[in-house]
mmCIF file of C-alpha atoms and ligand atoms in Angstrom:
data_model
loop_
_atom_site.group_PDB
_atom_site.id
_atom_site.type_symbol
_atom_site.label_atom_id
_atom_site.label_comp_id
_atom_site.label_asym_id
_atom_site.label_seq_id
_atom_site.Cartn_x
_atom_site.Cartn_y
_atom_site.Cartn_z
ATOM 1 C CA MET A 1 -32.510 49.503 14.621
ATOM 2 C CA LEU A 2 -31.242 48.089 18.059
ATOM 3 C CA GLU A 3 -34.021 46.089 18.132
ATOM 4 C CA GLN A 4 -33.869 44.692 15.087
ATOM 5 C CA LEU A 5 -30.198 43.759 15.805
ATOM 6 C CA ASP A 6 -31.496 42.019 18.558
ATOM 7 C CA ARG A 7 -33.670 40.111 16.794
ATOM 8 C CA ILE A 8 -31.201 39.419 13.889
ATOM 9 C CA GLN A 9 -29.227 37.426 16.813
ATOM 10 C CA SER A 10 -31.593 35.624 18.164
ATOM 11 C CA GLU A 11 -33.022 34.423 15.301
ATOM 12 C CA ALA A 12 -29.652 33.734 13.925
ATOM 13 C CA THR A 13 -28.610 31.618 17.498
ATOM 14 C CA ALA A 14 -31.651 29.719 17.172
ATOM 15 C CA ALA A 15 -31.403 28.646 13.409
ATOM 16 C CA LEU A 16 -27.756 27.984 14.717
ATOM 17 C CA GLU A 17 -28.783 25.891 17.307
ATOM 18 C CA ALA A 18 -31.185 23.741 15.657
ATOM 19 C CA ILE A 19 -28.667 22.674 12.614
ATOM 20 C CA SER A 20 -27.033 18.854 12.478
ATOM 21 C CA ASP A 21 -25.136 18.876 9.488
ATOM 22 C CA PRO A 22 -22.696 20.595 7.278
ATOM 23 C CA ASP A 23 -24.880 21.776 4.269
ATOM 24 C CA ALA A 24 -27.672 23.335 6.691
ATOM 25 C CA LEU A 25 -24.281 25.291 8.317
ATOM 26 C CA ARG A 26 -23.493 26.557 4.829
ATOM 27 C CA ALA A 27 -26.653 27.590 3.898
ATOM 28 C CA TRP A 28 -27.009 29.613 7.464
ATOM 29 C CA TYR A 29 -23.860 31.218 6.650
ATOM 30 C CA GLY A 30 -25.281 32.114 3.247
ATOM 31 C CA VAL A 31 -28.551 34.083 4.862
ATOM 32 C CA HIS A 32 -27.189 35.613 8.652
ATOM 33 C CA LEU A 33 -23.887 36.430 7.536
ATOM 34 C CA ALA A 34 -22.471 36.711 3.950
ATOM 35 C CA LYS A 35 -22.189 39.692 1.753
ATOM 36 C CA LYS A 36 -26.533 39.669 1.177
ATOM 37 C CA SER A 37 -27.318 39.139 4.675
ATOM 38 C CA ARG A 38 -29.551 41.428 6.988
ATOM 39 C CA LEU A 39 -26.810 41.971 9.017
ATOM 40 C CA MET A 40 -23.777 42.774 6.551
ATOM 41 C CA THR A 41 -26.470 44.884 4.672
ATOM 42 C CA MET A 42 -27.241 46.655 8.061
ATOM 43 C CA LEU A 43 -23.297 47.150 8.458
ATOM 44 C CA GLY A 44 -22.822 48.368 4.958
ATOM 45 C CA ASP A 45 -25.555 50.517 5.188
ATOM 46 C CA LEU A 46 -24.115 52.187 8.646
ATOM 47 C CA GLY A 47 -22.554 55.067 6.476
ATOM 48 C CA LYS A 48 -26.017 56.432 5.388
ATOM 49 C CA LEU A 49 -27.273 56.768 9.417
ATOM 50 C CA PRO A 50 -27.614 59.621 11.327
ATOM 51 C CA LYS A 51 -24.251 60.584 12.454
ATOM 52 C CA GLU A 52 -25.219 60.226 16.308
ATOM 53 C CA GLN A 53 -26.454 57.183 15.893
ATOM 54 C CA ARG A 54 -24.389 55.922 13.576
ATOM 55 C CA ALA A 55 -21.405 55.028 16.284
ATOM 56 C CA GLU A 56 -24.090 53.073 18.811
ATOM 57 C CA ILE A 57 -25.642 50.843 16.127
ATOM 58 C CA GLY A 58 -22.105 50.371 14.561
ATOM 59 C CA LYS A 59 -20.769 49.113 17.940
ATOM 60 C CA ARG A 60 -24.088 46.646 18.379
ATOM 61 C CA ALA A 61 -24.211 45.239 15.472
ATOM 62 C CA ASN A 62 -20.217 44.538 15.222
ATOM 63 C CA GLU A 63 -20.672 43.203 18.496
ATOM 64 C CA VAL A 64 -23.522 41.310 16.379
ATOM 65 C CA LYS A 65 -21.381 40.069 13.789
ATOM 66 C CA ARG A 66 -18.569 38.422 15.986
ATOM 67 C CA ALA A 67 -20.841 37.008 18.221
ATOM 68 C CA LEU A 68 -22.485 35.167 15.168
ATOM 69 C CA GLU A 69 -18.810 34.216 13.711
ATOM 70 C CA ALA A 70 -17.801 32.940 16.900
ATOM 71 C CA ALA A 71 -21.348 30.527 17.290
ATOM 72 C CA TYR A 72 -20.579 29.982 13.881
ATOM 73 C CA ALA A 73 -16.852 28.739 14.269
ATOM 74 C CA ALA A 74 -18.038 26.917 17.293
ATOM 75 C CA LYS A 75 -20.760 24.712 15.050
ATOM 76 C CA GLU A 76 -18.442 24.097 12.771
ATOM 77 C CA GLU A 77 -16.195 22.705 15.142
ATOM 78 C CA ALA A 78 -18.801 20.559 17.060
ATOM 79 C CA LEU A 79 -20.055 19.015 13.675
ATOM 80 C CA ARG A 80 -16.771 18.017 12.498
ATOM 81 C CA ARG A 81 -16.294 16.214 15.600
ATOM 82 C CA ALA A 82 -19.328 14.862 15.651
ATOM 83 C CA ALA A 83 -18.284 13.299 12.060
ATOM 84 C CA LEU A 84 -15.106 12.214 13.737
ATOM 85 C CA GLU A 85 -16.651 10.587 15.930
ATOM 86 C CA ARG A 86 -19.364 8.828 14.101
ATOM 87 C CA SER A 87 -16.755 7.316 12.067
ATOM 88 C CA LEU A 88 -14.664 6.191 14.430
ATOM 89 C CA ALA A 89 -17.641 4.370 15.719
ATOM 90 C CA ALA A 90 -18.594 2.839 12.875
ATOM 91 C CA GLU A 91 -14.994 2.284 11.186
ATOM 92 C CA ALA A 92 -13.709 0.375 15.195
ATOM 93 C CA TYR A 93 -11.635 -1.894 15.210
ATOM 94 C CA ASP A 94 -10.488 -3.903 18.269
ATOM 95 C CA VAL A 95 -6.778 -4.187 18.380
ATOM 96 C CA THR A 96 -6.656 -6.618 20.929
ATOM 97 C CA LEU A 97 -8.293 -9.698 19.014
ATOM 98 C CA PRO A 98 -6.693 -12.437 17.826
ATOM 99 C CA GLY A 99 -4.898 -11.970 14.337
ATOM 100 C CA ARG A 100 -5.675 -14.458 11.434
ATOM 101 C CA PRO A 101 -3.539 -17.510 12.142
ATOM 102 C CA VAL A 102 -0.603 -17.939 9.234
ATOM 103 C CA GLN A 103 -1.051 -21.814 7.826
ATOM 104 C CA ALA A 104 2.474 -22.800 8.070
ATOM 105 C CA GLY A 105 3.288 -25.481 5.216
ATOM 106 C CA ARG A 106 4.972 -28.767 6.562
ATOM 107 C CA LEU A 107 7.051 -30.939 4.954
ATOM 108 C CA HIS A 108 4.929 -34.655 3.939
ATOM 109 C CA VAL A 109 5.312 -37.349 6.279
ATOM 110 C CA THR A 110 7.455 -39.593 3.961
ATOM 111 C CA THR A 111 9.845 -36.853 2.499
ATOM 112 C CA VAL A 112 11.145 -36.128 6.413
ATOM 113 C CA GLU A 113 11.418 -40.010 6.653
ATOM 114 C CA MET A 114 12.733 -39.782 3.260
ATOM 115 C CA ARG A 115 15.349 -36.797 4.032
ATOM 116 C CA ARG A 116 16.289 -39.494 7.466
ATOM 117 C CA ILE A 117 17.193 -42.039 5.222
ATOM 118 C CA VAL A 118 19.336 -39.793 2.615
ATOM 119 C CA ALA A 119 21.304 -38.320 6.000
ATOM 120 C CA ILE A 120 22.102 -41.533 7.471
ATOM 121 C CA PHE A 121 23.336 -43.407 3.878
ATOM 122 C CA ALA A 122 25.503 -39.739 3.426
ATOM 123 C CA GLU A 123 27.127 -40.082 6.492
ATOM 124 C CA MET A 124 28.121 -43.902 5.666
ATOM 125 C CA GLY A 125 29.035 -42.319 2.622
ATOM 126 C CA PHE A 126 26.264 -43.211 -0.214
ATOM 127 C CA GLN A 127 25.719 -40.547 -2.270
ATOM 128 C CA VAL A 128 22.397 -40.112 -4.183
ATOM 129 C CA PHE A 129 22.204 -41.505 -7.482
ATOM 130 C CA ARG A 130 18.936 -40.173 -9.505
ATOM 131 C CA SER A 131 17.364 -42.661 -11.635
ATOM 132 C CA ARG A 132 14.419 -42.536 -14.059
ATOM 133 C CA GLU A 133 10.345 -43.781 -13.680
ATOM 134 C CA VAL A 134 9.821 -44.685 -16.849
ATOM 135 C CA GLU A 135 11.881 -47.938 -17.630
ATOM 136 C CA SER A 136 12.176 -50.401 -20.514
ATOM 137 C CA ASP A 137 11.915 -53.806 -20.135
ATOM 138 C CA TRP A 138 15.209 -54.669 -20.643
ATOM 139 C CA TYR A 139 16.205 -52.500 -17.239
ATOM 140 C CA ASN A 140 13.558 -53.398 -15.197
ATOM 141 C CA PHE A 141 13.381 -57.008 -15.655
ATOM 142 C CA GLN A 142 15.938 -58.293 -17.858
ATOM 143 C CA LEU A 143 18.766 -56.828 -17.461
ATOM 144 C CA LEU A 144 18.274 -57.672 -13.766
ATOM 145 C CA ASN A 145 18.306 -61.327 -14.347
ATOM 146 C CA PHE A 146 14.265 -61.869 -15.068
ATOM 147 C CA PRO A 147 13.912 -63.226 -18.376
ATOM 148 C CA PRO A 148 10.489 -62.848 -20.568
ATOM 149 C CA ASP A 149 8.220 -65.379 -18.657
ATOM 150 C CA HIS A 150 10.047 -65.719 -15.667
ATOM 151 C CA PRO A 151 7.983 -66.732 -12.850
ATOM 152 C CA ALA A 152 9.708 -63.684 -10.574
ATOM 153 C CA ARG A 153 7.788 -61.198 -12.974
ATOM 154 C CA GLU A 154 4.625 -62.671 -10.975
ATOM 155 C CA MET A 155 5.068 -60.509 -7.904
ATOM 156 C CA GLN A 156 5.626 -57.005 -10.028
ATOM 157 C CA ASP A 157 2.714 -56.373 -12.811
ATOM 158 C CA THR A 158 3.310 -52.922 -13.913
ATOM 159 C CA PHE A 159 1.324 -50.011 -16.565
ATOM 160 C CA TYR A 160 2.572 -50.418 -19.899
ATOM 161 C CA THR A 161 2.732 -48.062 -22.257
ATOM 162 C CA THR A 162 1.525 -48.453 -25.639
ATOM 163 C CA ASN A 163 5.044 -49.585 -26.642
ATOM 164 C CA PRO A 164 5.331 -52.688 -25.074
ATOM 165 C CA GLU A 165 9.014 -52.559 -24.648
ATOM 166 C CA VAL A 166 8.111 -49.203 -22.506
ATOM 167 C CA LEU A 167 6.860 -49.241 -18.820
ATOM 168 C CA LEU A 168 6.516 -47.797 -15.381
ATOM 169 C CA ARG A 169 9.398 -49.195 -13.511
ATOM 170 C CA THR A 170 8.231 -51.965 -10.590
ATOM 171 C CA HIS A 171 11.552 -51.202 -8.666
ATOM 172 C CA THR A 172 14.587 -48.954 -8.155
ATOM 173 C CA SER A 173 16.053 -51.836 -8.872
ATOM 174 C CA PRO A 174 17.292 -51.319 -12.736
ATOM 175 C CA GLY A 175 18.559 -48.127 -11.614
ATOM 176 C CA GLN A 176 21.256 -50.246 -10.426
ATOM 177 C CA ILE A 177 22.298 -50.904 -13.706
ATOM 178 C CA ARG A 178 22.185 -47.656 -14.538
ATOM 179 C CA ALA A 179 24.445 -46.031 -12.013
ATOM 180 C CA MET A 180 26.877 -49.056 -13.150
ATOM 181 C CA GLU A 181 26.795 -47.719 -16.692
ATOM 182 C CA ALA A 182 27.179 -44.250 -15.381
ATOM 183 C CA LEU A 183 29.867 -44.881 -12.597
ATOM 184 C CA ARG A 184 32.206 -47.343 -13.847
ATOM 185 C CA PRO A 185 34.781 -48.434 -13.582
ATOM 186 C CA ASP A 186 34.668 -46.564 -10.350
ATOM 187 C CA PRO A 187 34.058 -48.135 -7.317
ATOM 188 C CA ILE A 188 29.991 -47.607 -6.078
ATOM 189 C CA ARG A 189 28.332 -46.676 -3.027
ATOM 190 C CA VAL A 190 24.691 -45.005 -3.749
ATOM 191 C CA ILE A 191 21.154 -45.023 -2.854
ATOM 192 C CA LEU A 192 18.886 -44.498 -5.347
ATOM 193 C CA PRO A 193 15.506 -43.143 -3.967
ATOM 194 C CA GLY A 194 12.257 -43.049 -5.667
ATOM 195 C CA MET A 195 9.002 -43.853 -6.876
ATOM 196 C CA CYS A 196 8.096 -46.870 -8.212
ATOM 197 C CA TYR A 197 4.524 -48.418 -10.057
ATOM 198 C CA ARG A 198 2.881 -51.735 -9.763
ATOM 199 C CA TYR A 199 -0.582 -53.134 -11.251
ATOM 200 C CA GLU A 200 -2.421 -54.224 -7.983
ATOM 201 C CA GLN A 201 -5.427 -54.062 -6.223
ATOM 202 C CA ILE A 202 -5.326 -50.690 -4.121
ATOM 203 C CA SER A 203 -6.125 -51.663 -0.295
ATOM 204 C CA ALA A 204 -5.440 -50.177 2.431
ATOM 205 C CA ARG A 205 -2.131 -52.524 2.330
ATOM 206 C CA SER A 206 -0.808 -51.825 -0.844
ATOM 207 C CA GLU A 207 -0.887 -48.763 -3.662
ATOM 208 C CA ILE A 208 -0.419 -48.754 -6.892
ATOM 209 C CA MET A 209 2.784 -45.952 -7.022
ATOM 210 C CA PHE A 210 4.692 -46.207 -3.303
ATOM 211 C CA LEU A 211 8.527 -45.087 -2.659
ATOM 212 C CA GLN A 212 11.364 -47.374 -2.745
ATOM 213 C CA VAL A 213 15.088 -46.625 -1.626
ATOM 214 C CA GLU A 214 17.563 -48.595 -4.137
ATOM 215 C CA GLY A 215 21.259 -49.226 -2.510
ATOM 216 C CA LEU A 216 24.101 -50.523 -4.027
ATOM 217 C CA ALA A 217 27.702 -50.921 -3.280
ATOM 218 C CA VAL A 218 30.325 -52.094 -5.693
ATOM 219 C CA GLY A 219 33.810 -52.732 -5.035
ATOM 220 C CA HIS A 220 37.095 -55.263 -4.841
ATOM 221 C CA HIS A 221 36.639 -57.765 -1.717
ATOM 222 C CA ILE A 222 32.829 -56.436 -0.981
ATOM 223 C CA THR A 223 31.329 -59.280 1.179
ATOM 224 C CA MET A 224 28.239 -60.216 3.105
ATOM 225 C CA THR A 225 29.677 -59.333 5.785
ATOM 226 C CA ASP A 226 29.593 -55.582 4.502
ATOM 227 C CA LEU A 227 25.745 -55.819 3.398
ATOM 228 C CA LYS A 228 25.159 -56.753 7.239
ATOM 229 C CA GLY A 229 27.183 -54.400 8.605
ATOM 230 C CA THR A 230 25.311 -51.317 6.558
ATOM 231 C CA MET A 231 21.670 -52.840 7.282
ATOM 232 C CA ILE A 232 22.122 -53.322 10.783
ATOM 233 C CA ASP A 233 24.088 -49.455 11.553
ATOM 234 C CA PHE A 234 20.914 -48.303 9.438
ATOM 235 C CA ALA A 235 18.440 -50.050 11.051
ATOM 236 C CA ARG A 236 20.033 -48.383 14.896
ATOM 237 C CA ARG A 237 20.259 -45.242 13.602
ATOM 238 C CA MET A 238 16.877 -44.882 11.965
ATOM 239 C CA TYR A 239 14.942 -46.698 14.327
ATOM 240 C CA GLY A 240 16.830 -46.404 17.629
ATOM 241 C CA GLN A 241 20.378 -47.603 18.472
ATOM 242 C CA GLU A 242 18.766 -50.923 20.893
ATOM 243 C CA ARG A 243 17.057 -52.408 17.136
ATOM 244 C CA GLN A 244 18.330 -56.217 16.720
ATOM 245 C CA VAL A 245 18.597 -57.183 13.134
ATOM 246 C CA ARG A 246 18.284 -60.158 11.751
ATOM 247 C CA PHE A 247 18.585 -61.921 8.219
ATOM 248 C CA ARG A 248 16.576 -64.342 6.505
ATOM 249 C CA ALA A 249 17.537 -66.713 3.406
ATOM 250 C CA SER A 250 15.916 -65.060 0.322
ATOM 251 C CA TYR A 251 15.556 -65.243 -3.385
ATOM 252 C CA PHE A 252 15.701 -62.272 -5.602
ATOM 253 C CA PRO A 253 16.406 -63.095 -9.446
ATOM 254 C CA PHE A 254 19.180 -60.086 -8.815
ATOM 255 C CA THR A 255 20.963 -61.416 -6.045
ATOM 256 C CA GLU A 256 22.676 -64.783 -5.273
ATOM 257 C CA PRO A 257 22.267 -64.852 -1.872
ATOM 258 C CA SER A 258 19.255 -62.973 -1.498
ATOM 259 C CA VAL A 259 18.284 -62.048 2.128
ATOM 260 C CA GLU A 260 15.327 -60.397 3.659
ATOM 261 C CA VAL A 261 16.087 -57.697 6.678
ATOM 262 C CA ASP A 262 14.229 -57.739 9.450
ATOM 263 C CA MET A 263 14.389 -55.963 12.798
ATOM 264 C CA ASP A 264 12.879 -56.808 16.297
ATOM 265 C CA CYS A 265 9.268 -54.914 16.641
ATOM 266 C CA ILE A 266 9.784 -51.286 17.546
ATOM 267 C CA LEU A 267 6.656 -51.158 19.577
ATOM 268 C CA CYS A 268 6.802 -54.509 21.461
ATOM 269 C CA ASN A 269 10.726 -54.871 20.832
ATOM 270 C CA GLY A 270 10.414 -58.334 19.327
ATOM 271 C CA ALA A 271 7.343 -59.506 22.272
ATOM 272 C CA GLY A 272 4.404 -59.903 19.756
ATOM 273 C CA CYS A 273 2.077 -57.434 19.132
ATOM 274 C CA ARG A 274 -0.444 -56.427 16.708
ATOM 275 C CA MET A 275 1.284 -54.677 14.597
ATOM 276 C CA CYS A 276 3.987 -57.098 14.086
ATOM 277 C CA ARG A 277 1.468 -59.754 13.644
ATOM 278 C CA TYR A 278 3.231 -61.867 16.970
ATOM 279 C CA SER A 279 6.344 -62.402 14.997
ATOM 280 C CA GLY A 280 8.294 -59.452 16.977
ATOM 281 C CA TRP A 281 9.724 -59.126 14.000
ATOM 282 C CA LEU A 282 9.283 -56.282 11.005
ATOM 283 C CA GLU A 283 10.486 -56.605 7.875
ATOM 284 C CA ILE A 284 12.792 -53.459 6.792
ATOM 285 C CA SER A 285 14.274 -54.551 3.248
ATOM 286 C CA GLY A 286 15.322 -57.009 0.879
ATOM 287 C CA ALA A 287 18.998 -57.317 0.017
ATOM 288 C CA GLY A 288 21.573 -59.431 -1.601
ATOM 289 C CA MET A 289 25.115 -59.850 -2.735
ATOM 290 C CA VAL A 290 24.681 -58.763 -6.839
ATOM 291 C CA HIS A 291 24.352 -61.460 -9.176
ATOM 292 C CA PRO A 292 27.966 -61.819 -11.577
ATOM 293 C CA THR A 293 25.152 -61.509 -13.878
ATOM 294 C CA VAL A 294 23.857 -58.069 -12.633
ATOM 295 C CA LEU A 295 27.847 -57.051 -12.212
ATOM 296 C CA ARG A 296 28.243 -58.011 -15.625
ATOM 297 C CA ASN A 297 25.135 -56.485 -17.485
ATOM 298 C CA GLY A 298 26.551 -53.436 -15.575
ATOM 299 C CA GLY A 299 29.350 -53.457 -17.098
ATOM 300 C CA TYR A 300 32.147 -55.096 -14.256
ATOM 301 C CA ASP A 301 33.574 -58.363 -14.197
ATOM 302 C CA PRO A 302 32.317 -60.783 -11.666
ATOM 303 C CA ASP A 303 35.703 -61.903 -11.163
ATOM 304 C CA GLU A 304 37.171 -58.731 -9.785
ATOM 305 C CA TRP A 305 34.416 -57.181 -8.196
ATOM 306 C CA SER A 306 31.881 -57.740 -6.130
ATOM 307 C CA GLY A 307 28.991 -55.777 -4.799
ATOM 308 C CA PHE A 308 25.942 -55.512 -2.319
ATOM 309 C CA ALA A 309 22.578 -54.258 -3.089
ATOM 310 C CA PHE A 310 19.607 -53.639 -0.852
ATOM 311 C CA GLY A 311 15.858 -52.216 -1.750
ATOM 312 C CA MET A 312 13.329 -50.668 1.238
ATOM 313 C CA GLY A 313 9.779 -49.365 1.534
ATOM 314 C CA PRO A 314 9.614 -46.486 3.917
ATOM 315 C CA GLN A 315 6.227 -45.905 3.442
ATOM 316 C CA ARG A 316 6.003 -49.408 5.191
ATOM 317 C CA ALA A 317 8.152 -48.547 8.062
ATOM 318 C CA THR A 318 6.669 -45.203 8.482
ATOM 319 C CA ILE A 319 3.247 -47.032 8.356
ATOM 320 C CA LEU A 320 4.553 -49.237 11.420
ATOM 321 C CA LYS A 321 6.010 -46.003 13.406
ATOM 322 C CA TYR A 322 3.246 -43.851 13.681
ATOM 323 C CA GLY A 323 0.377 -46.577 13.014
ATOM 324 C CA ILE A 324 -1.180 -45.377 10.492
ATOM 325 C CA ASP A 325 -4.173 -47.859 9.336
ATOM 326 C CA ASP A 326 -4.172 -47.211 5.700
ATOM 327 C CA ILE A 327 -1.648 -46.509 2.943
ATOM 328 C CA ARG A 328 -4.165 -44.757 1.431
ATOM 329 C CA HIS A 329 -3.461 -41.795 3.142
ATOM 330 C CA PHE A 330 -0.238 -40.948 1.820
ATOM 331 C CA TRP A 331 -1.653 -39.440 -1.290
ATOM 332 C CA ALA A 332 -5.119 -38.986 -0.252
ATOM 333 C CA ASN A 333 -4.290 -34.795 0.342
ATOM 334 C CA ASP A 334 -6.127 -35.128 3.617
ATOM 335 C CA LEU A 335 -5.033 -32.199 5.543
ATOM 336 C CA ARG A 336 -6.604 -33.950 8.255
ATOM 337 C CA PHE A 337 -3.859 -36.892 7.883
ATOM 338 C CA LEU A 338 -0.885 -34.687 6.800
ATOM 339 C CA GLU A 339 -0.715 -32.271 9.830
ATOM 340 C CA GLN A 340 -0.120 -34.872 12.179
ATOM 341 C CA PHE A 341 3.189 -34.924 11.479
HETATM 342 N N1 DAH B 1 13.904 -54.667 -5.957
HETATM 343 C C1 DAH B 1 13.259 -55.227 -5.130
HETATM 344 C C2 DAH B 1 11.287 -55.219 -4.876
HETATM 345 O O1 DAH B 1 11.113 -54.184 -5.289
HETATM 346 C C3 DAH B 1 13.752 -55.283 -3.791
HETATM 347 C C4 DAH B 1 15.313 -55.587 -3.461
HETATM 348 C C5 DAH B 1 15.067 -56.690 -3.110
HETATM 349 C C6 DAH B 1 15.909 -55.127 -4.061
HETATM 350 C C7 DAH B 1 16.740 -57.293 -3.005
HETATM 351 C C8 DAH B 1 17.683 -54.784 -3.936
HETATM 352 C C9 DAH B 1 17.535 -56.635 -3.304
HETATM 353 O O2 DAH B 1 18.293 -53.985 -4.465
HETATM 354 O O3 DAH B 1 18.981 -56.290 -3.279
HETATM 355 O O4 DAH B 1 11.085 -56.363 -4.089
#
């Protein structure tokens, strides 16, 4: 019987060594250590042995049982570790890899420029007055002294709706009338930023929609000097304290007198370059003293009130400032363009 126990031990040990997965281990336990195994049956039958053999066989059988149990436990632990190591190797991730870059959004370059303009005029006491983009012919043209068939309308063809009276505004100037209607009889100092629309051939130089910033000041004793001071101060704060500003006589139906405001070229400081087309000057705004008819149309008596107005296209200045070669980039939504600012 002792030999039998030796064989049970060596066979079980050998079988255990060959095992490499938990299912086989469980089956091995069933065969070698469970209740009905040869070893446990022998242990159970010890009582049937003659007394003189019982102690020796019993001792040996218990030794074998403990040895097999220990080997089983060791194998179980070895399989657990092996499984853990396999999963670590399979699911390994490298904590030293750089993280995925976060895509930070940013403001559109025209938004940035618009905010600077608004901030500068805010410091001069101008409030933002919001006005509509869908206008009537009456506000967009007639109240601004463009009668029907006036040749100045030629410069501003627009998009009409099915109602011939309703159109997309071609400039922010109709907001002057809206502001006067809303704020009379008080003095006014507002800017009106917003989108304008013109029916034009789209090209590198012109788009069918663009931003303007209108300005309007109405008060007692407002003169051309106030307009000039405001324009010069704006140009210097926006484009550099060294800027030179000049005023050229011009024509708009809603101002009298009318001027074009130029500043010396920000690239060549007036020496002449491709950007300023070798003139040394860049046009930044149309402007003028509010026409008496327009004041009257807004509800202000031109004998008591006077005012100045200006209208600029900040995208043109942005193009010049950054050397942007095509105005269509602004609405193309191409990140390669937008991310440069
Ligand atoms: N509305 C004019 C345009 O779009 C620009 C302009 C010129 C506005 C003179 C003004 C102004 O307020 O005084 O071409």
